CSV table of C-alpha atoms in Angstrom, one decimal:
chain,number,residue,atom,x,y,z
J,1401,UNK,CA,-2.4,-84.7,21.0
J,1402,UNK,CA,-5.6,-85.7,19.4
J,1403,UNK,CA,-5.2,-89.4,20.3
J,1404,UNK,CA,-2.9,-90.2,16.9
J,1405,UNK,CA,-6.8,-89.4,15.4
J,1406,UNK,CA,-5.2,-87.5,12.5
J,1407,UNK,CA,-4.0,-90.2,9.4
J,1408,UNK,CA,0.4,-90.1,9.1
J,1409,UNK,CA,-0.5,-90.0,5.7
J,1410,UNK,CA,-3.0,-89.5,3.4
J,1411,UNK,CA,-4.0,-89.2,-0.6
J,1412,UNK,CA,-4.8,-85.7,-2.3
J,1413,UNK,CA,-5.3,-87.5,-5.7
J,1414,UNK,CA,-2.5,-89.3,-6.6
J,1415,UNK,CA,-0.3,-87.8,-4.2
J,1416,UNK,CA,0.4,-89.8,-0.8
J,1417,UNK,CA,0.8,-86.8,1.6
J,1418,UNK,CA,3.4,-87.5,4.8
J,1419,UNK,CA,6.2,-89.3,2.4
J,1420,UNK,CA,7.4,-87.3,-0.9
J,1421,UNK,CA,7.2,-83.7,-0.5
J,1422,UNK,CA,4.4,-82.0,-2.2
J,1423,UNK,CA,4.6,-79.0,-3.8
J,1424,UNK,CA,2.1,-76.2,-4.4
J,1425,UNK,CA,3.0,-73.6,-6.9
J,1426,UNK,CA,0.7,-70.7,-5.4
J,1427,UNK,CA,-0.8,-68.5,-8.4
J,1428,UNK,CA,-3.0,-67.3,-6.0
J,1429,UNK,CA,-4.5,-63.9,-7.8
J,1430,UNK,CA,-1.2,-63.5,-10.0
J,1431,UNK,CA,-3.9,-64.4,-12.8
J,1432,UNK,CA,-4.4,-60.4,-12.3
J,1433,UNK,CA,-8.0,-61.3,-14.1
J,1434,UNK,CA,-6.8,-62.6,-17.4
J,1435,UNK,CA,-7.8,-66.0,-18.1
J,1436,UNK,CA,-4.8,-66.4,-20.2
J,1437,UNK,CA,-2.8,-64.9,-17.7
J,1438,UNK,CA,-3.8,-68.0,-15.7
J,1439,UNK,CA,-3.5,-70.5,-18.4
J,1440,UNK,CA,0.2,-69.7,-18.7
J,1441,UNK,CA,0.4,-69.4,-14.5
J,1442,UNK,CA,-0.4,-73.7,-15.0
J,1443,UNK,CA,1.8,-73.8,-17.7
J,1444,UNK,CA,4.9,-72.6,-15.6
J,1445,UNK,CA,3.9,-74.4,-12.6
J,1446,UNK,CA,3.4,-78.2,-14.5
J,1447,UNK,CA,6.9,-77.6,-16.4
J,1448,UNK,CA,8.4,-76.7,-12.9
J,1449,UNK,CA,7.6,-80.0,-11.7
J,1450,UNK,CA,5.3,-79.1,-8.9
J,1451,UNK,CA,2.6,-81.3,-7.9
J,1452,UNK,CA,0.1,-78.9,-7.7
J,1453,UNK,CA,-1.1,-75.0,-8.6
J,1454,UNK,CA,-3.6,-73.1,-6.4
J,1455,UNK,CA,-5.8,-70.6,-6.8
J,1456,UNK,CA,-7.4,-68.4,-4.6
J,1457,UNK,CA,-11.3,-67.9,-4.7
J,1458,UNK,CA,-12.4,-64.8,-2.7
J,1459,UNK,CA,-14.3,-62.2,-2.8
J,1460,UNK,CA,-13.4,-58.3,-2.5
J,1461,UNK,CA,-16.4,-58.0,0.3
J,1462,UNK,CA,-14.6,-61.3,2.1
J,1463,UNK,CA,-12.2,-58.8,3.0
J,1464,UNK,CA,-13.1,-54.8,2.5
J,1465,UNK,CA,-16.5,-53.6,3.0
J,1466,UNK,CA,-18.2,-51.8,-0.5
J,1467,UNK,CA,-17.0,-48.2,1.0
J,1468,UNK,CA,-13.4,-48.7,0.9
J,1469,UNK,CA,-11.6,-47.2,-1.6
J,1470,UNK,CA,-9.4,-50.5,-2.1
J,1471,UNK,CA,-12.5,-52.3,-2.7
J,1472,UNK,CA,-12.8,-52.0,-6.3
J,1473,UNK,CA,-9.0,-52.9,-6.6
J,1474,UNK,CA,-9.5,-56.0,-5.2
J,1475,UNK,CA,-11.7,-56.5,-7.4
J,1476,UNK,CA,-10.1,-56.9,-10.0
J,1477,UNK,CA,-8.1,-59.8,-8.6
J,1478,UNK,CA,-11.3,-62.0,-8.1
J,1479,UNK,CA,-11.2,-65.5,-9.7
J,1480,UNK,CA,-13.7,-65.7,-11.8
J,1481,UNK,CA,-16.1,-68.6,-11.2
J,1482,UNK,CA,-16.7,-69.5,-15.1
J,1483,UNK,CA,-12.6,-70.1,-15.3
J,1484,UNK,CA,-12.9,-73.3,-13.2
J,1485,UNK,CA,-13.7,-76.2,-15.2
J,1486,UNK,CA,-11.3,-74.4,-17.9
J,1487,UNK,CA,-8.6,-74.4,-15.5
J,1488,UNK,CA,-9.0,-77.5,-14.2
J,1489,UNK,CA,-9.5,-79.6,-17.7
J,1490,UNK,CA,-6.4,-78.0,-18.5
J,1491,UNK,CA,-4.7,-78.7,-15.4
J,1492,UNK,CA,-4.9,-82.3,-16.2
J,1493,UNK,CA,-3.5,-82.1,-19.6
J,1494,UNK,CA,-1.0,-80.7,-17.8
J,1495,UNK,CA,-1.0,-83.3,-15.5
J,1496,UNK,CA,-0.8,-81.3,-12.5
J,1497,UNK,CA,-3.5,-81.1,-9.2
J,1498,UNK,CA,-5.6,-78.2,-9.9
J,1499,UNK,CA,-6.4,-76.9,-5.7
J,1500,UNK,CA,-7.9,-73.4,-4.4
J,1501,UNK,CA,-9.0,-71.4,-0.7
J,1502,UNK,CA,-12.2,-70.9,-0.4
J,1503,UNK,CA,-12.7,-67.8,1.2
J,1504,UNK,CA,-16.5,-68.3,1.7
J,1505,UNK,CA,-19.4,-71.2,1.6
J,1506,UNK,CA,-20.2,-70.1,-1.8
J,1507,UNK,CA,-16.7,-71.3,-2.8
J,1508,UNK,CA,-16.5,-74.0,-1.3
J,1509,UNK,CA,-19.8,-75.5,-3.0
J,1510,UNK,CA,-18.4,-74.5,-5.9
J,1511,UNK,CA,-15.3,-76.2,-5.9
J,1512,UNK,CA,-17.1,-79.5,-4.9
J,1513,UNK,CA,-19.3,-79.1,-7.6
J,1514,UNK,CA,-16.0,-79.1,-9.9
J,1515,UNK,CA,-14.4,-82.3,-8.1
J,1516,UNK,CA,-11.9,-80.9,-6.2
J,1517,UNK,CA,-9.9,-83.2,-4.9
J,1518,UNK,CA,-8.9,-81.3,-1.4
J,1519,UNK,CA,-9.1,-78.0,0.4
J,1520,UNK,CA,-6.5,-75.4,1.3
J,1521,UNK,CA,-7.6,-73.4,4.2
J,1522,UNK,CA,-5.7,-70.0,4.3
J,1523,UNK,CA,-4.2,-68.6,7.6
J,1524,UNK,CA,-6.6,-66.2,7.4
J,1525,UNK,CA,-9.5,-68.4,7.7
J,1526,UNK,CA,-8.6,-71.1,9.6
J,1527,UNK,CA,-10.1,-68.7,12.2
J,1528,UNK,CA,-12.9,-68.5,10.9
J,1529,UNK,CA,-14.4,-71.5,12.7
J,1530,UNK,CA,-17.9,-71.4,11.0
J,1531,UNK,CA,-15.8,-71.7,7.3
J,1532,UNK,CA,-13.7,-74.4,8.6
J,1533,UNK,CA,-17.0,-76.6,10.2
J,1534,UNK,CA,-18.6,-76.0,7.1
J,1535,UNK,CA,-15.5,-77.4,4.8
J,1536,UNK,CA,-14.7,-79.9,7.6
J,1537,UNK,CA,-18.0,-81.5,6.7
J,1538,UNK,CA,-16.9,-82.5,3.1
J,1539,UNK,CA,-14.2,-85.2,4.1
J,1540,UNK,CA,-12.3,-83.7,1.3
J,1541,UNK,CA,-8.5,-83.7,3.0
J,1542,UNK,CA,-7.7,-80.1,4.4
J,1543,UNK,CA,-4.5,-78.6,4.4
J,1544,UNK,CA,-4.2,-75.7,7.0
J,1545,UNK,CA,-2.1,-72.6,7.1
J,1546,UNK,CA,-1.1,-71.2,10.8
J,1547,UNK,CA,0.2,-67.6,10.0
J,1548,UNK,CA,-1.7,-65.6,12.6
J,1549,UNK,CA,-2.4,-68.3,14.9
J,1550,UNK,CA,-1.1,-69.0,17.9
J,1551,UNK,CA,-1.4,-72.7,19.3
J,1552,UNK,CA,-5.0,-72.4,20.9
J,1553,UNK,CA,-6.1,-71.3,17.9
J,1554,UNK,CA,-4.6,-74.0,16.0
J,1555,UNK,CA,-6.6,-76.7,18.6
J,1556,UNK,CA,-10.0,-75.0,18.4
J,1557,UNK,CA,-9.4,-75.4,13.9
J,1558,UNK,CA,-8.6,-79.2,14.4
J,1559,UNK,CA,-10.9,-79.9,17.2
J,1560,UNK,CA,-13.9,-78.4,14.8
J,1561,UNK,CA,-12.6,-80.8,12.1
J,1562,UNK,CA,-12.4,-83.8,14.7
J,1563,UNK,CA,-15.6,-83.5,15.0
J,1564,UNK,CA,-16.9,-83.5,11.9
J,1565,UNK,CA,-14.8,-86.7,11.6
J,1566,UNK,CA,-12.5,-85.5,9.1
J,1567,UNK,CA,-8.8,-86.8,9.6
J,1568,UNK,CA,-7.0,-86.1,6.8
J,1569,UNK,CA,-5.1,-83.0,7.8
J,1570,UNK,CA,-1.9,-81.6,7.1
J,1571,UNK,CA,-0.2,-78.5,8.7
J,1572,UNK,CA,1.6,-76.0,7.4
J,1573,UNK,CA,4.3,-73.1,9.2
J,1574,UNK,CA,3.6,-69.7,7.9
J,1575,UNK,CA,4.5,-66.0,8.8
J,1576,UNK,CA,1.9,-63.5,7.1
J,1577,UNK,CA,4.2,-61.0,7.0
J,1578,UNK,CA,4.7,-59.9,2.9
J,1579,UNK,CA,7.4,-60.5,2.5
J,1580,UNK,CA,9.2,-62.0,5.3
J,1581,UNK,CA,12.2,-61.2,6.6
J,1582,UNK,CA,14.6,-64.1,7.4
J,1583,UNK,CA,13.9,-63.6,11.4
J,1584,UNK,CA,10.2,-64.0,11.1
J,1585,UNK,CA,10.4,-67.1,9.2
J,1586,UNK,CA,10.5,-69.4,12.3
J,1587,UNK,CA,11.0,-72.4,11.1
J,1588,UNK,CA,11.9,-74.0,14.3
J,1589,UNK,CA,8.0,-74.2,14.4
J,1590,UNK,CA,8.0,-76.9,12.0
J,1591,UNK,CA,9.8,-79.1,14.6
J,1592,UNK,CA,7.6,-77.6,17.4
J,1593,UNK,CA,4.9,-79.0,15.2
J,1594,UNK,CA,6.2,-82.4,14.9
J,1595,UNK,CA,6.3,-82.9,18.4
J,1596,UNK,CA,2.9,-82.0,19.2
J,1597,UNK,CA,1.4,-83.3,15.9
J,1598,UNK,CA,1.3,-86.7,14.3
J,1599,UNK,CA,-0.1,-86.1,11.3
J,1600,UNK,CA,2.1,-84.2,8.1
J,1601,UNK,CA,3.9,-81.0,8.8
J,1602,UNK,CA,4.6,-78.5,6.1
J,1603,UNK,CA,5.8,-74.8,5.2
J,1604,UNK,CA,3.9,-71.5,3.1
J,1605,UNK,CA,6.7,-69.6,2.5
J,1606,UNK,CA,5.9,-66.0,1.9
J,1607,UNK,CA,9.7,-64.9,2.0
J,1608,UNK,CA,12.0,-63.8,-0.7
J,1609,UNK,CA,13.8,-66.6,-2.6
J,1610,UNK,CA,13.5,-70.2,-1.7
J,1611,UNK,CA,16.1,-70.8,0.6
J,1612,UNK,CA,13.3,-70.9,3.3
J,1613,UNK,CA,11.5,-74.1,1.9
J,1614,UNK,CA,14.8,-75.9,0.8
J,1615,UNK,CA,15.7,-75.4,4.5
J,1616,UNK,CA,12.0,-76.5,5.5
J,1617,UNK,CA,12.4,-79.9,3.7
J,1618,UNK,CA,15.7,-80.8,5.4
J,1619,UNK,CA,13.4,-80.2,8.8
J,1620,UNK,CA,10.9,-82.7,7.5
J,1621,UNK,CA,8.4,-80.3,6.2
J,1622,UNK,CA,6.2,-82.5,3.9
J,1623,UNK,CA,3.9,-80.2,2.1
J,1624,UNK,CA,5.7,-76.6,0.8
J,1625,UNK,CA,4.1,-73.7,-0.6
J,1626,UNK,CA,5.1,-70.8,-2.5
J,1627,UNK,CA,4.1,-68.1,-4.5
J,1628,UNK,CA,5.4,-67.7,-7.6
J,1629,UNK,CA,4.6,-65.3,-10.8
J,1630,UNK,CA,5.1,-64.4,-14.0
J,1631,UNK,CA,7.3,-61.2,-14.1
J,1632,UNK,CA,7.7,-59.9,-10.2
J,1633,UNK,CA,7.5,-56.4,-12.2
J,1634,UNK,CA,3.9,-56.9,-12.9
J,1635,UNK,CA,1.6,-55.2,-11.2
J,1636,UNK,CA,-1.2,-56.6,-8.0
J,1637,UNK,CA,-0.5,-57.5,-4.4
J,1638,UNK,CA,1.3,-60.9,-4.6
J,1639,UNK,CA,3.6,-60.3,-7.7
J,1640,UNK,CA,6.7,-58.4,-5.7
J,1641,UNK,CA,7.4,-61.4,-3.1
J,1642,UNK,CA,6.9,-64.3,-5.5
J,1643,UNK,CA,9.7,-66.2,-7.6
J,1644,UNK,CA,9.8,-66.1,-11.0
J,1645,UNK,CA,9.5,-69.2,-13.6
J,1646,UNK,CA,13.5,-70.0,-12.9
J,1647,UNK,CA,13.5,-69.6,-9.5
J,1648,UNK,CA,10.2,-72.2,-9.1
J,1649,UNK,CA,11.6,-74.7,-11.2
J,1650,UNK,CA,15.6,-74.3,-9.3
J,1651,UNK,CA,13.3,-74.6,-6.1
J,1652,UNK,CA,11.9,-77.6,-6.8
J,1653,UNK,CA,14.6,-79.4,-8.1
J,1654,UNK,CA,17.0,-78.3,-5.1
J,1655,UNK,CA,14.2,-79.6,-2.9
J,1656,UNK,CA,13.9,-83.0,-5.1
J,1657,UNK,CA,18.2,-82.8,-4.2
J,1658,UNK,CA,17.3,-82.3,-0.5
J,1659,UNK,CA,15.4,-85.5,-0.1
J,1660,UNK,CA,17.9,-87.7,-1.6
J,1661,UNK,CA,20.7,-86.2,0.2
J,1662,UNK,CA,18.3,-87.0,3.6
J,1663,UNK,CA,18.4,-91.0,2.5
C-alpha cells in the first residue's frame, strides 16, 4: 500500500526508528499541574532507560465545551505553555527525547518554535484530518496512534500526509479503552499492520501491567508506548492505569531482554 512511499526507517533525533525499539515513557497530564511534579516525571523516565517522555498539550475546550461541569477539572491538567523550554533543557541533561500531542494548531506552532524533533498524533486526533494536514506540513516525522480507527480511517490520515510529502511515519496499535482488558488489546493488529504497511509498526499500551508491550516487541512492534506515573494512588485521569517507577524501568529492561532473545 502506498507504493513502499513511507521510509523502513527513519531518525527522531538520534534514534533510528524501524530497528531498536523506542520507547516512550507517556507522562501525559500525570504532571497534575506541578511543574515539579513534571520535573521528577523526566527524572523517572531518563533513569528507566526510555528513549523518550511525552507530554500532552491540550486544551480543556479541545475536548468539553465551557458549560460542562468537567471542564474546569480538565483544567487543571493543562500543560502549561511556559514549562516547555524548562522541560525540554532539562530533558537533555537528562539525556532523553523530550516529544508531546498537540491537540490543536496553537500547539503545534508552539512546539516547532521549541525544536521539537517529531510529532505524536493521538488516536483521538488522527481523525481530525484538518490537525493532521496542518502538522503533516512540518516534515517533522509523525508517529500515529489508531485507537478508534478502523482501516479507512487509518488511509484517509496517511493519504493527507502523502500528500503533503511527509514520509516518515510510524504506526502504532492501540485500544482506547482505560484500562484495557486483556481481550481488547488485539495485538494480532500489529501483524495485520505489518502486512499492509511497510513502514515501522508499534504499540500504545493502555492496559494494566506491561506484559502487553513485552508481548508487542516479540511481534515486531518497533515503537512502544506507555503511561506511567508517580504513585498510581494519586489523583487525575491517567494515574490508575499507568505503571509505577519499578514497573517502567522492569518493562524496559524485559523488552531490551526480548530483542536479544529474538537474535
Amino acid at each position: 500500500m502506498f507504493n513502499n512511499y513511507f521510509n523502513n526507517n527513519f531518525k527522531i533525533g538520534k534514534n533510528i526508528i524501524g530497528k531498536k525499539t523506542f520507547i516512550i515513557a507517556e507522562a501525559g497530564s500525570n504532571h497534575n499541574g506541578d511543574l515539579n511534579q513534571a520535573f521528577r516525571l523526566i527524572d523517572i523516565a531518563s533513569t528507566s532507560g526510555a528513549d523518550a517522555v511525552k507530554f500532552q498539550l491540550f486544551k480543556a475546550e479541545d475536548f468539553l465545551e465551557k458549560s460542562s461541569k468537567n471542564y474546569k477539572f480538565l483544567q487543571k491538567y493543562e500543560f502549561k505553555k511556559e514549562w516547555l523550554e524548562k522541560l525540554i533543557k532539562y530533558c537533555k541533561k537528562k539525556k532523553i527525547l523530550f516529544l508531546a500531542s498537540p491537540f490543536n494548531k496553537n500547539a503545534v506552532d508552539i512546539l516547532l518554535e521549541v525544536g521539537i524533533k517529531a510529532f505524536k498524533i493521538a488516536s483521538t486526533e488522527t481523525l481530525n484530518l484538518d490537525l493532521v494536514n496542518y502538522i503533516s506540513k512540518k516534515k517533522l516525522p509523525l508517529i500515529v496512534s489508531t485507537g478508534i480507527c478502523n482501516y479507512a480511517d487509518i488511509v484517509e490520515c496517511l493519504d493527507v500526509i502523502k500528500k503533503n510529502k511527509n514520509n516518515k511515519v510510524a504506526l502504532l496499535q492501540c485500544s482506547s479503552v482505560y484500562p484495557a482488558k486483556e481481550y481488547q488489546v488485539n495485538l494480532n493488529v500489529i501483524d495485520n499492520y505489518k502486512k499492509i504497511f511497510n513502514f515501522p509498526i508499534g504499540f500504545s499500551d493502555h492496559s494494566l501491567g506491561s506484559l502487553a508491550c513485552i508481548a508487542a516487541v516479540a511481534k515486531g512492534a518497533k515503537v512502544i508506548e506507555k503511561h506511567f506515573t508517580i504513585d498510581k494512588k494519586m489523583t487525575g485521569p491517567d494515574h490508575s492505569y499507568a505503571i509505577n517507577p519499578v514497573e517502567l524501568k522492569q518493562m524496559i529492561r524485559e523488552i531490551r531482554s526480548v530483542e536479544k532473545m529474538l537474535g
